[in-house]
PDB file of C-alpha atoms in Angstrom:
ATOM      1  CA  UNK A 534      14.656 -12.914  21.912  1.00 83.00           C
ATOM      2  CA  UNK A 535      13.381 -11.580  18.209  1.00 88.00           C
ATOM      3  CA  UNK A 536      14.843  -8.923  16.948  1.00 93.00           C
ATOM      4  CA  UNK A 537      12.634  -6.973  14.566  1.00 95.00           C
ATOM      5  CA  UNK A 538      13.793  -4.339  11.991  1.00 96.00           C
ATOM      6  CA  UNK A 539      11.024  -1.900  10.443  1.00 97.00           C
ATOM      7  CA  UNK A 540      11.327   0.284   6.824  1.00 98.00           C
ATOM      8  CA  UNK A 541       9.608   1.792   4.028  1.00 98.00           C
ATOM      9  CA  UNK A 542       8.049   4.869   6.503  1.00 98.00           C
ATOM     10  CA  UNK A 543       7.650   7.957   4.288  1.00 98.00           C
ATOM     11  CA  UNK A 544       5.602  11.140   4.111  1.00 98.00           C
ATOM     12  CA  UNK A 545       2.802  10.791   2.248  1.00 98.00           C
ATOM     13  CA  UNK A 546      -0.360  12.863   1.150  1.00 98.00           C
ATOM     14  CA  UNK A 547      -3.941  11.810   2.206  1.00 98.00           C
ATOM     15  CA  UNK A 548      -5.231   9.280   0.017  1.00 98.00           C
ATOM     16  CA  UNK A 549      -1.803   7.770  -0.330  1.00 98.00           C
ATOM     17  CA  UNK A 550      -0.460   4.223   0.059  1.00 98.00           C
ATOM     18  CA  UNK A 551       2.385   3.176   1.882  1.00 98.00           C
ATOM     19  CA  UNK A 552       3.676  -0.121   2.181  1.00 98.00           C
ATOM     20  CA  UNK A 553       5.875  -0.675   5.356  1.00 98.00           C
ATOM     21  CA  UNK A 554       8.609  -4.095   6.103  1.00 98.00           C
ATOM     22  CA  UNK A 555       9.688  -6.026   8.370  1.00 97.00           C
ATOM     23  CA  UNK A 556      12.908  -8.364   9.153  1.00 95.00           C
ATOM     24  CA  UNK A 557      12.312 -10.410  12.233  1.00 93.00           C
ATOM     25  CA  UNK A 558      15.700 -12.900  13.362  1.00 87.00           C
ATOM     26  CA  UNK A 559      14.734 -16.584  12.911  1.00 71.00           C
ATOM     27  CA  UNK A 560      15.871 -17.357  16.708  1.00 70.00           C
ATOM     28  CA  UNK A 561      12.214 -17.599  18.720  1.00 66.00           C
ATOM     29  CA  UNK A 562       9.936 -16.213  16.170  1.00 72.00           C
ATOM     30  CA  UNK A 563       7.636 -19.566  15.630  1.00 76.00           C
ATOM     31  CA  UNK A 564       7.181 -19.245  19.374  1.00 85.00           C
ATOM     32  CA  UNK A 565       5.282 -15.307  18.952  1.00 91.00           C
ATOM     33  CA  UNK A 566       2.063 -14.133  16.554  1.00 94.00           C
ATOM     34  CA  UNK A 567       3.604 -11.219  15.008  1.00 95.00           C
ATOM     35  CA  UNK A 568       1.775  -7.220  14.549  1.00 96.00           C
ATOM     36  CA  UNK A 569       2.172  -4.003  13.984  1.00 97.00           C
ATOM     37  CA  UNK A 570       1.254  -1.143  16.289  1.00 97.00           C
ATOM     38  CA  UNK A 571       1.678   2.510  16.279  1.00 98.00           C
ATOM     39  CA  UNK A 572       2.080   5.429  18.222  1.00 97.00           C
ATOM     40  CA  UNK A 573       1.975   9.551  17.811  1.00 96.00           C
ATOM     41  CA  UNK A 574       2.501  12.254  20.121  1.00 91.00           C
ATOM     42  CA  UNK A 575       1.428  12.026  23.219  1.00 93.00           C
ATOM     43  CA  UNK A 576      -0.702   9.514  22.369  1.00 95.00           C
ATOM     44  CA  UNK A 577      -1.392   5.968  23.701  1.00 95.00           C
ATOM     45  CA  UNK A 578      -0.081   2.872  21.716  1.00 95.00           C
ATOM     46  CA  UNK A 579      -2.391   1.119  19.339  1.00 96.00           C
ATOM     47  CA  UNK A 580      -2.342  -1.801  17.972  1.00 96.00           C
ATOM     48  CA  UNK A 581      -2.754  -1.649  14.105  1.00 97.00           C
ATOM     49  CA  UNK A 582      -2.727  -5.232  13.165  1.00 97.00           C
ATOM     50  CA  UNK A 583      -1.788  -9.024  13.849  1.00 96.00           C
ATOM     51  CA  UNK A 584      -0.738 -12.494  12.124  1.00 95.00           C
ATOM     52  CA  UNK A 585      -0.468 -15.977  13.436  1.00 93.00           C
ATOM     53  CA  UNK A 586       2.470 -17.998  12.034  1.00 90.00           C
ATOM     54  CA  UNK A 587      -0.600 -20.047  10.153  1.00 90.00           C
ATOM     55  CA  UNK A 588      -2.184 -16.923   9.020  1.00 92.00           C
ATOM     56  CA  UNK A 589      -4.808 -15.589  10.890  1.00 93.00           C
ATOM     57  CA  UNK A 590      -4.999 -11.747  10.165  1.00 95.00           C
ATOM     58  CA  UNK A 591      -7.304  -9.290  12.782  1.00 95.00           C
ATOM     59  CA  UNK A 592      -6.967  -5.689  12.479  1.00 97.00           C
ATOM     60  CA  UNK A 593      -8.373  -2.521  14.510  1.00 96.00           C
ATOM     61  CA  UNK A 594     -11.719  -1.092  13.712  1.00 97.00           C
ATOM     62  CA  UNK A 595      -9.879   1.994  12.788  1.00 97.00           C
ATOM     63  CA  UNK A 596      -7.601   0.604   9.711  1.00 98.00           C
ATOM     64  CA  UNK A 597     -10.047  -2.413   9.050  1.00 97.00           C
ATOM     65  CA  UNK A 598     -10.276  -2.499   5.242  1.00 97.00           C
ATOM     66  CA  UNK A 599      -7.410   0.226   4.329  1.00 98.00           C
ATOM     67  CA  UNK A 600      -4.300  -1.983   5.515  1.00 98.00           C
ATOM     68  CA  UNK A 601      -2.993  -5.626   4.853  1.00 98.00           C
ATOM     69  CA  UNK A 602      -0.384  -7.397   7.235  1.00 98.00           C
ATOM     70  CA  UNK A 603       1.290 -10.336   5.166  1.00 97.00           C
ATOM     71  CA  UNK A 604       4.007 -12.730   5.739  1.00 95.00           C
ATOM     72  CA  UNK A 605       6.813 -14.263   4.143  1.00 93.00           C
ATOM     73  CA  UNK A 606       7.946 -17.068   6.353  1.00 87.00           C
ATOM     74  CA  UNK A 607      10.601 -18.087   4.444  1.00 89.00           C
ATOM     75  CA  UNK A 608      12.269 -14.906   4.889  1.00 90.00           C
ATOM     76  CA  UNK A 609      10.948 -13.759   8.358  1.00 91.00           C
ATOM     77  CA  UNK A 610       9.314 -10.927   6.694  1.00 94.00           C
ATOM     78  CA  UNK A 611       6.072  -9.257   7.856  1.00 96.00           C
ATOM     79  CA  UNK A 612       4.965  -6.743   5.710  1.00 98.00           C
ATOM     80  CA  UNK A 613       1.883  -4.067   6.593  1.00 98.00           C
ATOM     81  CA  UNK A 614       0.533  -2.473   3.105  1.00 98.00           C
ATOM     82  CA  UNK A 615      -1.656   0.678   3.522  1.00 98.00           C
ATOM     83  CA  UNK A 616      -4.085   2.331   1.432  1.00 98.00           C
ATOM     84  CA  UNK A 617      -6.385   5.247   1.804  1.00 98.00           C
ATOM     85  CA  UNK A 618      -3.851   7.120   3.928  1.00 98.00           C
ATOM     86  CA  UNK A 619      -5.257   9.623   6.430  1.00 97.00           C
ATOM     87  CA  UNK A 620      -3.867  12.485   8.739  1.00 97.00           C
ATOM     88  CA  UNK A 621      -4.772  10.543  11.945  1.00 96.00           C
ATOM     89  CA  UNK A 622      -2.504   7.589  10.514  1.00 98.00           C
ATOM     90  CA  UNK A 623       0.337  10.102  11.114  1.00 98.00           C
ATOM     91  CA  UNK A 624       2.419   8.104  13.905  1.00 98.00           C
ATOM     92  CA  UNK A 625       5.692   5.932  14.313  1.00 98.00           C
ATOM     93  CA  UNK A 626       4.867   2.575  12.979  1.00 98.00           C
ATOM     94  CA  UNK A 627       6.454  -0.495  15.077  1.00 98.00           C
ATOM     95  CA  UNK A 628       6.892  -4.177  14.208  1.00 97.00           C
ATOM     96  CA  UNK A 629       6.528  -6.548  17.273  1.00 96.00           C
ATOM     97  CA  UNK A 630       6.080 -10.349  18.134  1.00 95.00           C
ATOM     98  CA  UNK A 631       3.330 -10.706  20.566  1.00 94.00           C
ATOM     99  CA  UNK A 632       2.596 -13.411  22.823  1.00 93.00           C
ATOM    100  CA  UNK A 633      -0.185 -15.993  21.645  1.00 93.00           C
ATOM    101  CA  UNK A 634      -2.587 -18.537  23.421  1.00 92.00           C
ATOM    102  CA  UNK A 635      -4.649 -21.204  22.134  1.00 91.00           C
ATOM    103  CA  UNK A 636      -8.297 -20.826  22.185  1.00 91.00           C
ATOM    104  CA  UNK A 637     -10.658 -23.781  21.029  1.00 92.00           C
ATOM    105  CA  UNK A 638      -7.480 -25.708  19.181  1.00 90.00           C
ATOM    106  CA  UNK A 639      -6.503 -22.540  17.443  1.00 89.00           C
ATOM    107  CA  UNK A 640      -3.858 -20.256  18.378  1.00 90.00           C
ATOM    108  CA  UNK A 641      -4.880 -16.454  18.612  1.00 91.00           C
ATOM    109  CA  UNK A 642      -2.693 -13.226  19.096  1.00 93.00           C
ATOM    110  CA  UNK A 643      -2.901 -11.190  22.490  1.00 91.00           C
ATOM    111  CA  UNK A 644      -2.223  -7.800  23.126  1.00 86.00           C
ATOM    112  CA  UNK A 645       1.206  -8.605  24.802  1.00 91.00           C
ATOM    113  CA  UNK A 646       3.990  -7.226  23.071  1.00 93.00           C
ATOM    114  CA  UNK A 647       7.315  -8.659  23.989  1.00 93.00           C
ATOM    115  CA  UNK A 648       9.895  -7.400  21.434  1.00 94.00           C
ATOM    116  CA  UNK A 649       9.362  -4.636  19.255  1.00 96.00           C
ATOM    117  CA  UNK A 650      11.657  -2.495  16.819  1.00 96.00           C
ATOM    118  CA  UNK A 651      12.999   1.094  16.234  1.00 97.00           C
ATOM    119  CA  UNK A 652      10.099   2.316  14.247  1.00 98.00           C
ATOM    120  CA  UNK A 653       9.183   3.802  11.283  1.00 98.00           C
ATOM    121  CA  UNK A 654       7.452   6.739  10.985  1.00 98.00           C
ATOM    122  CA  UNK A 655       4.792   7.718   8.736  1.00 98.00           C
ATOM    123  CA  UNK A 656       3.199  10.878   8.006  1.00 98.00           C
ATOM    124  CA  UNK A 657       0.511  11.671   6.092  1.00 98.00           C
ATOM    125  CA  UNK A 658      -0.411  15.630   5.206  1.00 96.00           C
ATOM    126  CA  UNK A 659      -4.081  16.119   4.398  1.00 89.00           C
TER     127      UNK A 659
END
């Protein structure tokens, strides 16, 4: 099991940055890609962004050049920096390990997520 720890969530006006962390425990987390999702109100879970332990980024259409997911394996840190803040960014931001497969030799992220944190939440006034 990974436990996963999420910070740095923070109102913010439109046009802001944010730049959110996350502490994963050591136990199991070479075995998991790891990603950030999100969810407001009433609204369906998205997935924000992902990372392979070697590196491999992929993000949604919808953040795809405003946000960076980075990690620090040496201290089982995955970080998700945001710029160009908008109101529909306004959710609760969770860190998860997702399940991975390999495809052609390389290992790629799915959309299972099997441990996830408390959340963060980030709001953004426009």
């Amino acid at each position: 099991q990974v436990q996963l720890a999420e910070s740095g969530g923070d109102s913010v006006p439109a046009g802001g940055s944010l730049r959110l962390s996350c502490a994963a425990s050591s136990q199991g987390r070479a075995s998991y890609c790891m990603g950030w999702f999100r969810q407001a109100p009433g609204q369906e879970r998205e997935g924000v962004a992902t990372i392979t332990a070697e590196g491999h980024t992929s993000y949604s259409d919808s953040v795809k050049g405003r946000f960076f997911i980075s990690q620090d394996s040496s201290k089982n840190t995955v970080d998700l920096q945001m710029w160009r803040l908008k109101s529909e960014d306004t959710a609760m931001y969770y860190c998860a390990a997702l399940e991975k497969v390999l495809v052609g030799g390389a290992w790629q992220c799915t959309f299972d997520y099997k441990f996830w944190g408390q959340g963060t939440q980030v709001t953004v006034s426009s």
